[in-house]
Amino acid sequence: MTATAHALIGGAIAASVPNPAIGIPLIAISHPIADMIPHWDFGLGWRSKSKILLFLEAAGDLILGVILTFILFGNSTNYLYLALAIFISESWDLLQVPYWLFGWKFFPFSAFYNFGHEINRRAKMPWGILTQAASVTGLVLVLRILH
Ligand SMILES: [Zn+2]
């Protein structure tokens, strides 16, 4: 999914699970689960994009995710916990960055790349964005109800 969707999912979990010892593992496993839902992201067709464009898109996506997550969950969550939640929720994809940006096709980057490639389910626009909006909104609502 987009970095924005992963950040919001991590933030929603952190906001609802006050104990980081439980919240952080949940956030870590939320990433591959979210990526199994058919979605669109900037990584689609990455081989044919220039590296600078890919980097700028990924960085913009990540910055947007951080800002939105702090706007939505910053009031109710410890800032350090929220920052860690975002970092952990993105870590699976951050560990792939050296693979596609620098061509570091060796462990552990190759393992994260291959795993991500295996589990990612793709969907074209506009469905690929709608599935993410629906997943994030659904999760936030469910966590609000449970909380
Ligand atoms: Zn991913």
Short mmCIF file of N, CA and C and ligand atoms in Angstrom, two decimals:
data_model
loop_
_atom_site.label_atom_id
_atom_site.label_comp_id
_atom_site.label_asym_id
_atom_site.label_seq_id
_atom_site.Cartn_x
_atom_site.Cartn_y
_atom_site.Cartn_z
N MET A 1 0.84 -1.20 0.00
CA MET A 1 0.00 0.00 0.00
C MET A 1 0.88 1.24 0.00
N THR A 2 0.23 2.39 -0.13
CA THR A 2 1.01 3.63 -0.07
C THR A 2 1.56 3.80 1.34
N ALA A 3 2.64 4.56 1.47
CA ALA A 3 3.20 4.85 2.79
C ALA A 3 2.17 5.57 3.65
N THR A 4 1.34 6.39 3.01
CA THR A 4 0.29 7.11 3.74
C THR A 4 -0.68 6.12 4.40
N ALA A 5 -1.12 5.12 3.65
CA ALA A 5 -2.05 4.12 4.21
C ALA A 5 -1.38 3.35 5.35
N HIS A 6 -0.13 2.94 5.16
CA HIS A 6 0.57 2.19 6.22
C HIS A 6 0.74 3.05 7.48
N ALA A 7 1.07 4.33 7.31
CA ALA A 7 1.25 5.22 8.46
C ALA A 7 -0.06 5.38 9.22
N LEU A 8 -1.17 5.55 8.48
CA LEU A 8 -2.47 5.73 9.13
C LEU A 8 -2.90 4.46 9.87
N ILE A 9 -2.62 3.31 9.29
CA ILE A 9 -2.96 2.05 9.96
C ILE A 9 -2.14 1.93 11.26
N GLY A 10 -0.84 2.21 11.17
CA GLY A 10 0.02 2.17 12.36
C GLY A 10 -0.45 3.15 13.42
N GLY A 11 -0.81 4.35 12.99
CA GLY A 11 -1.28 5.38 13.92
C GLY A 11 -2.58 4.99 14.58
N ALA A 12 -3.49 4.40 13.79
CA ALA A 12 -4.79 3.99 14.34
C ALA A 12 -4.61 2.91 15.40
N ILE A 13 -3.68 1.98 15.14
CA ILE A 13 -3.43 0.92 16.13
C ILE A 13 -2.80 1.52 17.39
N ALA A 14 -1.80 2.39 17.21
CA ALA A 14 -1.14 3.01 18.38
C ALA A 14 -2.15 3.80 19.21
N ALA A 15 -3.07 4.50 18.53
CA ALA A 15 -4.06 5.31 19.25
C ALA A 15 -5.03 4.44 20.05
N SER A 16 -5.23 3.20 19.62
CA SER A 16 -6.19 2.32 20.28
C SER A 16 -5.56 1.31 21.23
N VAL A 17 -4.27 1.07 21.07
CA VAL A 17 -3.58 0.08 21.92
C VAL A 17 -2.50 0.84 22.71
N PRO A 18 -2.85 1.29 23.92
CA PRO A 18 -1.91 2.15 24.67
C PRO A 18 -0.60 1.46 25.03
N ASN A 19 -0.61 0.14 25.16
CA ASN A 19 0.61 -0.57 25.55
C ASN A 19 1.46 -0.89 24.31
N PRO A 20 2.63 -0.23 24.17
CA PRO A 20 3.45 -0.46 22.97
C PRO A 20 3.93 -1.90 22.84
N ALA A 21 4.05 -2.63 23.96
CA ALA A 21 4.51 -4.02 23.88
C ALA A 21 3.53 -4.88 23.09
N ILE A 22 2.26 -4.46 23.09
CA ILE A 22 1.25 -5.16 22.28
C ILE A 22 1.07 -4.44 20.94
N GLY A 23 1.05 -3.12 21.01
CA GLY A 23 0.79 -2.31 19.81
C GLY A 23 1.85 -2.45 18.73
N ILE A 24 3.13 -2.44 19.11
CA ILE A 24 4.21 -2.48 18.10
C ILE A 24 4.19 -3.80 17.30
N PRO A 25 4.07 -4.98 17.96
CA PRO A 25 3.96 -6.20 17.14
C PRO A 25 2.73 -6.21 16.23
N LEU A 26 1.61 -5.68 16.73
CA LEU A 26 0.39 -5.62 15.90
C LEU A 26 0.64 -4.73 14.68
N ILE A 27 1.32 -3.61 14.91
CA ILE A 27 1.63 -2.68 13.81
C ILE A 27 2.56 -3.36 12.81
N ALA A 28 3.54 -4.10 13.33
CA ALA A 28 4.49 -4.79 12.43
C ALA A 28 3.76 -5.78 11.52
N ILE A 29 2.83 -6.56 12.09
CA ILE A 29 2.14 -7.55 11.23
C ILE A 29 1.05 -6.90 10.37
N SER A 30 0.64 -5.66 10.72
CA SER A 30 -0.39 -5.00 9.91
C SER A 30 0.11 -4.72 8.50
N HIS A 31 1.43 -4.56 8.35
CA HIS A 31 1.96 -4.18 7.03
C HIS A 31 1.72 -5.26 5.96
N PRO A 32 2.23 -6.49 6.17
CA PRO A 32 1.97 -7.50 5.13
C PRO A 32 0.49 -7.82 4.95
N ILE A 33 -0.30 -7.74 6.05
CA ILE A 33 -1.74 -8.01 5.92
C ILE A 33 -2.38 -6.96 5.00
N ALA A 34 -2.03 -5.69 5.25
CA ALA A 34 -2.58 -4.60 4.42
C ALA A 34 -2.17 -4.76 2.96
N ASP A 35 -0.93 -5.21 2.74
CA ASP A 35 -0.44 -5.34 1.37
C ASP A 35 -1.11 -6.48 0.60
N MET A 36 -1.79 -7.39 1.31
CA MET A 36 -2.50 -8.48 0.63
C MET A 36 -3.82 -7.99 0.04
N ILE A 37 -4.30 -6.82 0.51
CA ILE A 37 -5.53 -6.25 -0.06
C ILE A 37 -5.15 -5.59 -1.39
N PRO A 38 -5.86 -5.92 -2.47
CA PRO A 38 -5.49 -5.33 -3.77
C PRO A 38 -5.43 -3.80 -3.70
N HIS A 39 -4.33 -3.23 -4.15
CA HIS A 39 -4.14 -1.78 -4.00
C HIS A 39 -3.20 -1.24 -5.08
N TRP A 40 -3.22 0.07 -5.21
CA TRP A 40 -2.30 0.77 -6.09
C TRP A 40 -1.27 1.46 -5.20
N ASP A 41 -0.01 1.53 -5.67
CA ASP A 41 0.94 2.43 -5.00
C ASP A 41 2.02 2.88 -5.98
N PHE A 42 2.90 3.75 -5.52
CA PHE A 42 3.91 4.35 -6.40
C PHE A 42 4.92 3.33 -6.91
N GLY A 43 4.99 2.18 -6.23
CA GLY A 43 5.93 1.15 -6.65
C GLY A 43 5.50 0.44 -7.93
N LEU A 44 4.23 0.62 -8.31
CA LEU A 44 3.72 -0.04 -9.51
C LEU A 44 4.51 0.44 -10.74
N GLY A 45 5.12 -0.49 -11.41
CA GLY A 45 5.92 -0.14 -12.59
C GLY A 45 7.22 0.57 -12.26
N TRP A 46 7.82 0.25 -11.09
CA TRP A 46 9.00 1.01 -10.63
C TRP A 46 10.20 0.85 -11.56
N ARG A 47 10.28 -0.27 -12.27
CA ARG A 47 11.44 -0.49 -13.14
C ARG A 47 11.52 0.52 -14.28
N SER A 48 10.34 1.01 -14.72
CA SER A 48 10.34 1.93 -15.86
C SER A 48 10.36 3.39 -15.42
N LYS A 49 10.38 3.63 -14.09
CA LYS A 49 10.45 5.02 -13.62
C LYS A 49 11.90 5.40 -13.36
N SER A 50 12.19 6.72 -13.43
CA SER A 50 13.54 7.14 -13.06
C SER A 50 13.67 7.04 -11.54
N LYS A 51 14.87 6.82 -11.08
CA LYS A 51 15.08 6.63 -9.64
C LYS A 51 14.76 7.89 -8.85
N ILE A 52 15.06 9.04 -9.45
CA ILE A 52 14.80 10.29 -8.74
C ILE A 52 13.29 10.50 -8.58
N LEU A 53 12.52 10.18 -9.64
CA LEU A 53 11.06 10.32 -9.55
C LEU A 53 10.51 9.36 -8.49
N LEU A 54 10.98 8.13 -8.53
CA LEU A 54 10.54 7.12 -7.57
C LEU A 54 10.84 7.57 -6.14
N PHE A 55 12.05 8.10 -5.94
CA PHE A 55 12.44 8.57 -4.62
C PHE A 55 11.55 9.72 -4.16
N LEU A 56 11.32 10.69 -5.06
CA LEU A 56 10.51 11.86 -4.69
C LEU A 56 9.07 11.45 -4.37
N GLU A 57 8.52 10.53 -5.16
CA GLU A 57 7.16 10.06 -4.89
C GLU A 57 7.10 9.34 -3.55
N ALA A 58 8.07 8.47 -3.29
CA ALA A 58 8.08 7.72 -2.04
C ALA A 58 8.24 8.66 -0.85
N ALA A 59 9.13 9.66 -0.98
CA ALA A 59 9.36 10.60 0.12
C ALA A 59 8.12 11.46 0.36
N GLY A 60 7.48 11.91 -0.72
CA GLY A 60 6.26 12.72 -0.60
C GLY A 60 5.14 11.94 0.07
N ASP A 61 5.01 10.68 -0.34
CA ASP A 61 4.00 9.78 0.22
C ASP A 61 4.24 9.60 1.72
N LEU A 62 5.50 9.39 2.09
CA LEU A 62 5.85 9.18 3.50
C LEU A 62 5.59 10.45 4.33
N ILE A 63 5.97 11.61 3.79
CA ILE A 63 5.77 12.88 4.52
C ILE A 63 4.27 13.12 4.72
N LEU A 64 3.48 12.89 3.66
CA LEU A 64 2.02 13.04 3.78
C LEU A 64 1.47 12.11 4.86
N GLY A 65 1.97 10.87 4.87
CA GLY A 65 1.53 9.90 5.87
C GLY A 65 1.83 10.35 7.29
N VAL A 66 3.03 10.88 7.49
CA VAL A 66 3.43 11.34 8.83
C VAL A 66 2.53 12.51 9.26
N ILE A 67 2.32 13.47 8.36
CA ILE A 67 1.51 14.65 8.70
C ILE A 67 0.07 14.24 9.03
N LEU A 68 -0.54 13.43 8.16
CA LEU A 68 -1.94 13.02 8.39
C LEU A 68 -2.09 12.21 9.67
N THR A 69 -1.12 11.34 9.93
CA THR A 69 -1.20 10.49 11.12
C THR A 69 -1.11 11.35 12.39
N PHE A 70 -0.20 12.34 12.38
CA PHE A 70 -0.10 13.21 13.56
C PHE A 70 -1.33 14.10 13.72
N ILE A 71 -1.92 14.54 12.60
CA ILE A 71 -3.15 15.35 12.69
C ILE A 71 -4.28 14.51 13.29
N LEU A 72 -4.42 13.27 12.80
CA LEU A 72 -5.56 12.44 13.23
C LEU A 72 -5.38 11.83 14.62
N PHE A 73 -4.14 11.40 14.94
CA PHE A 73 -3.96 10.64 16.18
C PHE A 73 -3.03 11.31 17.18
N GLY A 74 -2.46 12.45 16.82
CA GLY A 74 -1.50 13.14 17.68
C GLY A 74 -2.07 13.59 19.01
N ASN A 75 -3.36 13.96 19.01
CA ASN A 75 -3.97 14.44 20.25
C ASN A 75 -4.09 13.36 21.30
N SER A 76 -4.35 12.13 20.83
CA SER A 76 -4.69 11.07 21.77
C SER A 76 -3.52 10.12 22.04
N THR A 77 -2.38 10.34 21.38
CA THR A 77 -1.30 9.36 21.48
C THR A 77 0.03 10.05 21.81
N ASN A 78 0.83 9.38 22.60
CA ASN A 78 2.18 9.84 22.90
C ASN A 78 2.97 10.01 21.60
N TYR A 79 3.63 11.15 21.44
CA TYR A 79 4.30 11.46 20.16
C TYR A 79 5.39 10.46 19.80
N LEU A 80 6.14 10.06 20.83
CA LEU A 80 7.23 9.11 20.57
C LEU A 80 6.69 7.76 20.11
N TYR A 81 5.63 7.33 20.77
CA TYR A 81 4.97 6.07 20.41
C TYR A 81 4.41 6.17 18.99
N LEU A 82 3.80 7.30 18.68
CA LEU A 82 3.21 7.49 17.35
C LEU A 82 4.31 7.50 16.27
N ALA A 83 5.42 8.16 16.56
CA ALA A 83 6.54 8.19 15.60
C ALA A 83 7.10 6.79 15.39
N LEU A 84 7.23 6.04 16.49
CA LEU A 84 7.73 4.66 16.39
C LEU A 84 6.73 3.79 15.61
N ALA A 85 5.43 4.02 15.86
CA ALA A 85 4.38 3.27 15.16
C ALA A 85 4.50 3.49 13.65
N ILE A 86 4.71 4.74 13.25
CA ILE A 86 4.85 5.03 11.81
C ILE A 86 6.11 4.35 11.27
N PHE A 87 7.19 4.46 12.00
CA PHE A 87 8.46 3.87 11.55
C PHE A 87 8.33 2.35 11.37
N ILE A 88 7.73 1.70 12.36
CA ILE A 88 7.57 0.23 12.28
C ILE A 88 6.63 -0.14 11.13
N SER A 89 5.55 0.64 10.98
CA SER A 89 4.59 0.29 9.92
C SER A 89 5.20 0.46 8.54
N GLU A 90 6.21 1.32 8.41
CA GLU A 90 6.86 1.52 7.10
C GLU A 90 8.09 0.64 6.93
N SER A 91 8.56 0.01 8.01
CA SER A 91 9.88 -0.60 7.98
C SER A 91 10.02 -1.67 6.89
N TRP A 92 8.96 -2.41 6.62
CA TRP A 92 9.02 -3.47 5.60
C TRP A 92 9.36 -2.87 4.23
N ASP A 93 8.81 -1.69 3.98
CA ASP A 93 9.09 -1.05 2.68
C ASP A 93 10.40 -0.26 2.73
N LEU A 94 10.72 0.33 3.89
CA LEU A 94 11.99 1.08 4.00
C LEU A 94 13.17 0.15 3.73
N LEU A 95 13.02 -1.11 4.17
CA LEU A 95 14.10 -2.09 3.97
C LEU A 95 14.22 -2.55 2.51
N GLN A 96 13.24 -2.15 1.69
CA GLN A 96 13.35 -2.47 0.25
C GLN A 96 14.01 -1.33 -0.52
N VAL A 97 14.06 -0.14 0.10
CA VAL A 97 14.55 1.04 -0.61
C VAL A 97 15.97 0.84 -1.17
N PRO A 98 16.93 0.31 -0.37
CA PRO A 98 18.27 0.12 -0.93
C PRO A 98 18.29 -0.80 -2.15
N TYR A 99 17.34 -1.74 -2.20
CA TYR A 99 17.25 -2.68 -3.32
C TYR A 99 16.96 -1.93 -4.62
N TRP A 100 15.87 -1.13 -4.61
CA TRP A 100 15.51 -0.48 -5.87
C TRP A 100 16.23 0.84 -6.13
N LEU A 101 16.69 1.48 -5.05
CA LEU A 101 17.37 2.77 -5.27
C LEU A 101 18.84 2.59 -5.61
N PHE A 102 19.52 1.70 -4.91
CA PHE A 102 20.97 1.52 -5.12
C PHE A 102 21.32 0.19 -5.77
N GLY A 103 20.29 -0.64 -6.05
CA GLY A 103 20.56 -1.95 -6.64
C GLY A 103 21.25 -2.91 -5.68
N TRP A 104 21.00 -2.72 -4.36
CA TRP A 104 21.59 -3.62 -3.35
C TRP A 104 20.78 -4.91 -3.31
N LYS A 105 21.05 -5.79 -4.26
CA LYS A 105 20.22 -6.99 -4.37
C LYS A 105 20.81 -8.13 -3.54
N PHE A 106 20.99 -7.87 -2.26
CA PHE A 106 21.51 -8.89 -1.35
C PHE A 106 20.78 -8.79 -0.02
N PHE A 107 20.98 -9.80 0.85
CA PHE A 107 20.31 -9.87 2.14
C PHE A 107 20.71 -8.68 3.02
N PRO A 108 19.80 -8.09 3.81
CA PRO A 108 18.39 -8.47 3.98
C PRO A 108 17.46 -7.78 2.98
N PHE A 109 18.00 -6.83 2.18
CA PHE A 109 17.13 -6.02 1.32
C PHE A 109 16.44 -6.88 0.27
N SER A 110 17.16 -7.86 -0.28
CA SER A 110 16.57 -8.75 -1.29
C SER A 110 15.43 -9.56 -0.68
N ALA A 111 15.59 -9.97 0.59
CA ALA A 111 14.56 -10.77 1.25
C ALA A 111 13.29 -9.94 1.43
N PHE A 112 13.44 -8.68 1.85
CA PHE A 112 12.26 -7.82 2.02
C PHE A 112 11.63 -7.50 0.67
N TYR A 113 12.47 -7.31 -0.34
CA TYR A 113 11.94 -7.05 -1.68
C TYR A 113 11.14 -8.26 -2.17
N ASN A 114 11.72 -9.44 -2.06
CA ASN A 114 11.06 -10.65 -2.56
C ASN A 114 9.77 -10.93 -1.81
N PHE A 115 9.82 -10.77 -0.49
CA PHE A 115 8.62 -11.00 0.33
C PHE A 115 7.52 -10.02 -0.08
N GLY A 116 7.89 -8.72 -0.18
CA GLY A 116 6.92 -7.70 -0.58
C GLY A 116 6.33 -7.99 -1.94
N HIS A 117 7.20 -8.44 -2.85
CA HIS A 117 6.77 -8.74 -4.21
C HIS A 117 5.78 -9.91 -4.21
N GLU A 118 6.04 -10.91 -3.36
CA GLU A 118 5.17 -12.10 -3.27
C GLU A 118 3.77 -11.75 -2.76
N ILE A 119 3.71 -10.97 -1.68
CA ILE A 119 2.42 -10.79 -1.01
C ILE A 119 1.61 -9.62 -1.57
N ASN A 120 2.27 -8.66 -2.25
CA ASN A 120 1.54 -7.48 -2.73
C ASN A 120 0.51 -7.86 -3.78
N ARG A 121 -0.72 -7.45 -3.54
CA ARG A 121 -1.76 -7.62 -4.54
C ARG A 121 -2.05 -6.25 -5.16
N ARG A 122 -2.00 -6.21 -6.48
CA ARG A 122 -2.13 -4.95 -7.19
C ARG A 122 -3.54 -4.70 -7.71
N ALA A 123 -3.92 -3.44 -7.73
CA ALA A 123 -5.16 -3.03 -8.36
C ALA A 123 -4.91 -1.69 -9.02
N LYS A 124 -5.49 -1.48 -10.18
CA LYS A 124 -5.30 -0.21 -10.90
C LYS A 124 -6.15 0.89 -10.28
N MET A 125 -5.84 2.13 -10.63
CA MET A 125 -6.67 3.26 -10.26
C MET A 125 -8.01 3.12 -10.97
N PRO A 126 -9.13 3.62 -10.43
CA PRO A 126 -9.25 4.23 -9.10
C PRO A 126 -9.47 3.20 -8.00
N TRP A 127 -9.73 1.95 -8.38
CA TRP A 127 -10.03 0.94 -7.37
C TRP A 127 -8.89 0.77 -6.38
N GLY A 128 -7.66 0.86 -6.88
CA GLY A 128 -6.50 0.66 -6.04
C GLY A 128 -6.36 1.68 -4.92
N ILE A 129 -6.98 2.85 -5.09
CA ILE A 129 -6.97 3.87 -4.02
C ILE A 129 -8.20 3.67 -3.13
N LEU A 130 -9.33 3.33 -3.77
CA LEU A 130 -10.57 3.14 -3.00
C LEU A 130 -10.43 1.99 -2.00
N THR A 131 -9.74 0.92 -2.39
CA THR A 131 -9.58 -0.21 -1.45
C THR A 131 -8.78 0.23 -0.22
N GLN A 132 -7.80 1.11 -0.44
CA GLN A 132 -6.99 1.59 0.70
C GLN A 132 -7.79 2.53 1.58
N ALA A 133 -8.53 3.45 0.96
CA ALA A 133 -9.36 4.39 1.73
C ALA A 133 -10.37 3.60 2.56
N ALA A 134 -10.99 2.58 1.95
CA ALA A 134 -11.99 1.78 2.65
C ALA A 134 -11.35 0.98 3.78
N SER A 135 -10.17 0.40 3.52
CA SER A 135 -9.50 -0.41 4.55
C SER A 135 -9.11 0.45 5.75
N VAL A 136 -8.50 1.61 5.47
CA VAL A 136 -8.05 2.49 6.56
C VAL A 136 -9.25 3.00 7.35
N THR A 137 -10.29 3.47 6.64
CA THR A 137 -11.48 4.00 7.32
C THR A 137 -12.15 2.89 8.14
N GLY A 138 -12.27 1.70 7.55
CA GLY A 138 -12.89 0.58 8.25
C GLY A 138 -12.14 0.24 9.52
N LEU A 139 -10.81 0.18 9.42
CA LEU A 139 -10.00 -0.16 10.59
C LEU A 139 -10.13 0.89 11.69
N VAL A 140 -10.09 2.17 11.29
CA VAL A 140 -10.22 3.26 12.28
C VAL A 140 -11.56 3.16 12.99
N LEU A 141 -12.63 2.91 12.23
CA LEU A 141 -13.97 2.80 12.84
C LEU A 141 -14.06 1.61 13.78
N VAL A 142 -13.56 0.46 13.36
CA VAL A 142 -13.60 -0.75 14.20
C VAL A 142 -12.82 -0.51 15.50
N LEU A 143 -11.61 0.09 15.37
CA LEU A 143 -10.78 0.33 16.56
C LEU A 143 -11.45 1.34 17.49
N ARG A 144 -12.15 2.34 16.91
CA ARG A 144 -12.87 3.31 17.72
C ARG A 144 -13.98 2.64 18.54
N ILE A 145 -14.69 1.72 17.87
CA ILE A 145 -15.79 1.02 18.52
C ILE A 145 -15.26 0.13 19.65
N LEU A 146 -14.17 -0.58 19.37
CA LEU A 146 -13.59 -1.50 20.37
C LEU A 146 -12.96 -0.74 21.54
N HIS A 147 -12.46 0.45 21.25
CA HIS A 147 -11.67 1.18 22.23
C HIS A 147 -12.53 1.73 23.36
ZN ZN B 1 4.49 -2.95 1.68
#
